[in-house]
Every structure is written in C-alpha cells, then in structure tokens.
Amino acid sequence: MTPEQDAEVSTALLAYWTARDEARLAQEGRGSKDVGGRADVTKGGHLDRIAQLLGRTCIEAGAPVHEVYYKAPKDDPNRRANISNMLTLPGYFRPTKNWDLVVYHDREPVIAIELKSQNGPSYGNNANNRAEEAIGNAVDLSKACKAGLLRRPWTGYVFVIEDDEMSRRTESGRGKIGTQRPDPIFTGWSYVRRVELLCNRLVEAKHYDSAWAVATSRPACPAGPDADLEKQREKCAQFAVNKKVIPEPHEHNFAWNEPASEVGYVQFIDALAAEVKKYDWSRPAGEQRPHR
C-alpha cells in the first residue's frame, strides 16, 4: 500500500467515526434514543466517504463521472441529488435491492458494491445477521440475472468492523447446537477474524467478485465526552472485557488494520479498476461488454 492509499483509507475511516458521533449527538439532542449502537447509523452517512473513495477509483480508472453513482458526502464535487433510483437494481425474491455504489455502461449496471459495518458491543447476533444479509443479497442478484432481469455486474463487498477488546476476543466456537458440530475453523477465532473468513468465503463461493475487510478503532469513547463513569461502563468495551473500573480518563485512539491482504484494500481497488478498464467508455458498449 502506498502512503497516498494509506492516507485515503485513514481519512475515509476517520470520517466513518465522525459521522456516527454526529448522528448520535443529534439524536440525543432531539430527545430520542435507539437501542445499542443504532443511534449511530439510523441517520446514515457513516459510509459515505468509503463510497466516495471507491467511486473515485472508478472515475480515475476511466469511468465517466455521470456513470458512477454513490451516496456522496456534501463536499463531494460529484455529488448529485435524487440518485436513489440509480442505486436500485432488480431482485428475484424481492422487487428491488439498493446498492451503495453502481456503475453503468450503455445504460446497464456493470459494477455493484455493497458496504456494511458492525460496531460493538453486540457482536454475536449481528455477525450472523451480516453473514445472512451478504449471502442473501448475492443469491438474490444471481437469481435475478438468471431470470433475465439484468446482466450480471461485477460485485464487490466491503465490511468495516469496530476494532475493540470485544471484537478481538477469541470465541470458543462451541455455541449451543444440535447433533452436528460446527466448522472447527471457527474455534478460537475473534469476530474480526470471522469477518475476514466471511469475505474470503464469499469470494471463493463466487457470491462476490472481490471483498475488502477492515477493522478500525474509535477515536473517542462511545459513551460520549461528558459521560459519567456508570455510562462509560455500560457503553465502553474496555470496561465490558476487563470487568474492572478503569481510571478516568481511559484512552481511545483511532487506527485501522486489515485482517488479511487477500481481502485488503489494495487488491480490492486493483480488481475494481481492472473491471472498469475492460470497457470502452468512448462509445456505447454494444457487444464489447465482457461476458460474465
């Protein structure tokens, strides 16, 4: 990874946290409250900088700006209003599915990318839900293509997971189960490593053409800057894992890391750019679109 790429990812992931904090504070100011970390995401926008980063990759690889659709941050010079219809593709088990980035060529979607995120403290059930969503979306798209509703686009999957004491803690992999044992690969794996495995297997099974898994730590305590000790103990993973009172102020430092290079940023944008370059953007696609 080049220094420029490192800086771009750092900027996008730091904005991920900033947007979540702003959404939480705005909701608290209105006197409303969501369960768990939902207050951070119900407003949306926390993945916009990542969508922008990937959109810029497509444009730099040759795709015209007017053919690249994503929910852009407010300061994005390519930001357009009322594009939700262009992010919507046909489904098979449901009428439609909204993607986070779609690139068109000759009025056909040729690239579709899904962005997902997961924060603590509730990793268990949410991890299973994210896996079900990813598999379900891929199967739905595949069936829609086979039914002739659209030609299959190149698909990408991006998963951002919080890096904290809870997500790094290894699990036994021996949850309640019936007569069959789960895959032993899950024994001794953390939730961060499970995201890596999910992304790898989604690509291996050809559900997606490429995937990017990234873990990032918060720049500030999730309880908020003015929270008392009781609220910090309720919201902060440092308390949940260590089971002890941490002297105030305890530290949070923004950082990010990739569990594995095969589902890292560089390979993802290289694959994305290579797909864009397969098309002749100077004229309509006609029959020159790669078969998929």
PDB file of N, CA and C in Angstrom, residues 1 5 154 157 199-200 203 209-213 258 260-274:
ATOM      1  N   MET A   1       0.846  -1.197   0.000  1.00  0.00           N
ATOM      2  CA  MET A   1       0.000   0.000   0.000  1.00  0.00           C
ATOM      3  C   MET A   1       0.879   1.245   0.000  1.00  0.00           C
ATOM      4  N   GLN A   5      -2.397   5.891  -0.572  1.00  0.00           N
ATOM      5  CA  GLN A   5      -3.525   4.998  -0.315  1.00  0.00           C
ATOM      6  C   GLN A   5      -3.808   4.888   1.179  1.00  0.00           C
ATOM      7  N   TRP A 154     -20.196  -6.942 -12.162  1.00  0.00           N
ATOM      8  CA  TRP A 154     -19.121  -7.242 -11.221  1.00  0.00           C
ATOM      9  C   TRP A 154     -19.592  -6.775  -9.848  1.00  0.00           C
ATOM     10  N   TYR A 157     -17.869  -6.445  -2.124  1.00  0.00           N
ATOM     11  CA  TYR A 157     -18.425  -6.446  -0.769  1.00  0.00           C
ATOM     12  C   TYR A 157     -17.389  -5.858   0.172  1.00  0.00           C
ATOM     13  N   CYS A 199     -15.528 -12.737   4.257  1.00  0.00           N
ATOM     14  CA  CYS A 199     -15.175 -12.104   2.991  1.00  0.00           C
ATOM     15  C   CYS A 199     -14.442 -13.067   2.062  1.00  0.00           C
ATOM     16  N   ASN A 200     -13.519 -13.837   2.611  1.00  0.00           N
ATOM     17  CA  ASN A 200     -12.799 -14.820   1.795  1.00  0.00           C
ATOM     18  C   ASN A 200     -13.742 -15.853   1.196  1.00  0.00           C
ATOM     19  N   VAL A 203     -16.041 -14.673  -1.665  1.00  0.00           N
ATOM     20  CA  VAL A 203     -15.359 -14.611  -2.956  1.00  0.00           C
ATOM     21  C   VAL A 203     -15.087 -16.021  -3.481  1.00  0.00           C
ATOM     22  N   ASP A 209     -17.288 -10.818  -6.510  1.00  0.00           N
ATOM     23  CA  ASP A 209     -16.044 -10.906  -7.271  1.00  0.00           C
ATOM     24  C   ASP A 209     -14.829 -10.475  -6.461  1.00  0.00           C
ATOM     25  N   SER A 210     -15.036  -9.592  -5.497  1.00  0.00           N
ATOM     26  CA  SER A 210     -13.935  -9.170  -4.641  1.00  0.00           C
ATOM     27  C   SER A 210     -14.512  -8.643  -3.336  1.00  0.00           C
ATOM     28  N   ALA A 211     -13.689  -8.653  -2.276  1.00  0.00           N
ATOM     29  CA  ALA A 211     -14.156  -8.190  -0.971  1.00  0.00           C
ATOM     30  C   ALA A 211     -13.020  -7.478  -0.246  1.00  0.00           C
ATOM     31  N   TRP A 212     -13.406  -6.564   0.629  1.00  0.00           N
ATOM     32  CA  TRP A 212     -12.442  -5.808   1.451  1.00  0.00           C
ATOM     33  C   TRP A 212     -12.933  -5.846   2.886  1.00  0.00           C
ATOM     34  N   ALA A 213     -12.099  -6.377   3.788  1.00  0.00           N
ATOM     35  CA  ALA A 213     -12.404  -6.419   5.214  1.00  0.00           C
ATOM     36  C   ALA A 213     -11.435  -5.500   5.953  1.00  0.00           C
ATOM     37  N   GLU A 258      -6.038  -4.310   8.525  1.00  0.00           N
ATOM     38  CA  GLU A 258      -6.697  -5.299   7.679  1.00  0.00           C
ATOM     39  C   GLU A 258      -6.327  -6.696   8.159  1.00  0.00           C
ATOM     40  N   ALA A 260      -6.373  -9.530   6.663  1.00  0.00           N
ATOM     41  CA  ALA A 260      -5.648 -10.336   5.680  1.00  0.00           C
ATOM     42  C   ALA A 260      -5.536  -9.564   4.369  1.00  0.00           C
ATOM     43  N   SER A 261      -4.388  -9.654   3.726  1.00  0.00           N
ATOM     44  CA  SER A 261      -4.159  -8.895   2.499  1.00  0.00           C
ATOM     45  C   SER A 261      -5.015  -9.388   1.344  1.00  0.00           C
ATOM     46  N   GLU A 262      -5.387 -10.682   1.353  1.00  0.00           N
ATOM     47  CA  GLU A 262      -6.192 -11.202   0.247  1.00  0.00           C
ATOM     48  C   GLU A 262      -7.600 -10.617   0.225  1.00  0.00           C
ATOM     49  N   VAL A 263      -8.025 -10.026   1.336  1.00  0.00           N
ATOM     50  CA  VAL A 263      -9.277  -9.274   1.347  1.00  0.00           C
ATOM     51  C   VAL A 263      -8.979  -7.847   1.829  1.00  0.00           C
ATOM     52  N   GLY A 264      -7.859  -7.311   1.358  1.00  0.00           N
ATOM     53  CA  GLY A 264      -7.427  -5.976   1.730  1.00  0.00           C
ATOM     54  C   GLY A 264      -7.818  -4.931   0.706  1.00  0.00           C
ATOM     55  N   TYR A 265      -7.513  -3.698   1.021  1.00  0.00           N
ATOM     56  CA  TYR A 265      -7.903  -2.564   0.185  1.00  0.00           C
ATOM     57  C   TYR A 265      -7.209  -2.579  -1.175  1.00  0.00           C
ATOM     58  N   VAL A 266      -5.923  -2.851  -1.192  1.00  0.00           N
ATOM     59  CA  VAL A 266      -5.166  -2.775  -2.440  1.00  0.00           C
ATOM     60  C   VAL A 266      -5.694  -3.765  -3.464  1.00  0.00           C
ATOM     61  N   GLN A 267      -5.872  -5.016  -3.046  1.00  0.00           N
ATOM     62  CA  GLN A 267      -6.377  -5.993  -4.012  1.00  0.00           C
ATOM     63  C   GLN A 267      -7.782  -5.643  -4.461  1.00  0.00           C
ATOM     64  N   PHE A 268      -8.577  -5.029  -3.559  1.00  0.00           N
ATOM     65  CA  PHE A 268      -9.957  -4.699  -3.907  1.00  0.00           C
ATOM     66  C   PHE A 268     -10.009  -3.604  -4.973  1.00  0.00           C
ATOM     67  N   ILE A 269      -9.264  -2.512  -4.755  1.00  0.00           N
ATOM     68  CA  ILE A 269      -9.329  -1.425  -5.732  1.00  0.00           C
ATOM     69  C   ILE A 269      -8.617  -1.802  -7.025  1.00  0.00           C
ATOM     70  N   ASP A 270      -7.616  -2.683  -6.945  1.00  0.00           N
ATOM     71  CA  ASP A 270      -6.971  -3.158  -8.173  1.00  0.00           C
ATOM     72  C   ASP A 270      -7.970  -3.948  -9.013  1.00  0.00           C
ATOM     73  N   ALA A 271      -8.752  -4.822  -8.365  1.00  0.00           N
ATOM     74  CA  ALA A 271      -9.757  -5.601  -9.082  1.00  0.00           C
ATOM     75  C   ALA A 271     -10.859  -4.698  -9.626  1.00  0.00           C
ATOM     76  N   LEU A 272     -11.257  -3.696  -8.836  1.00  0.00           N
ATOM     77  CA  LEU A 272     -12.297  -2.766  -9.257  1.00  0.00           C
ATOM     78  C   LEU A 272     -11.833  -1.954 -10.468  1.00  0.00           C
ATOM     79  N   ALA A 273     -10.634  -1.419 -10.395  1.00  0.00           N
ATOM     80  CA  ALA A 273     -10.104  -0.625 -11.508  1.00  0.00           C
ATOM     81  C   ALA A 273      -9.934  -1.473 -12.759  1.00  0.00           C
ATOM     82  N   ALA A 274      -9.486  -2.705 -12.584  1.00  0.00           N
ATOM     83  CA  ALA A 274      -9.311  -3.596 -13.736  1.00  0.00           C
ATOM     84  C   ALA A 274     -10.641  -3.859 -14.432  1.00  0.00           C
TER      85      ALA A 274
END
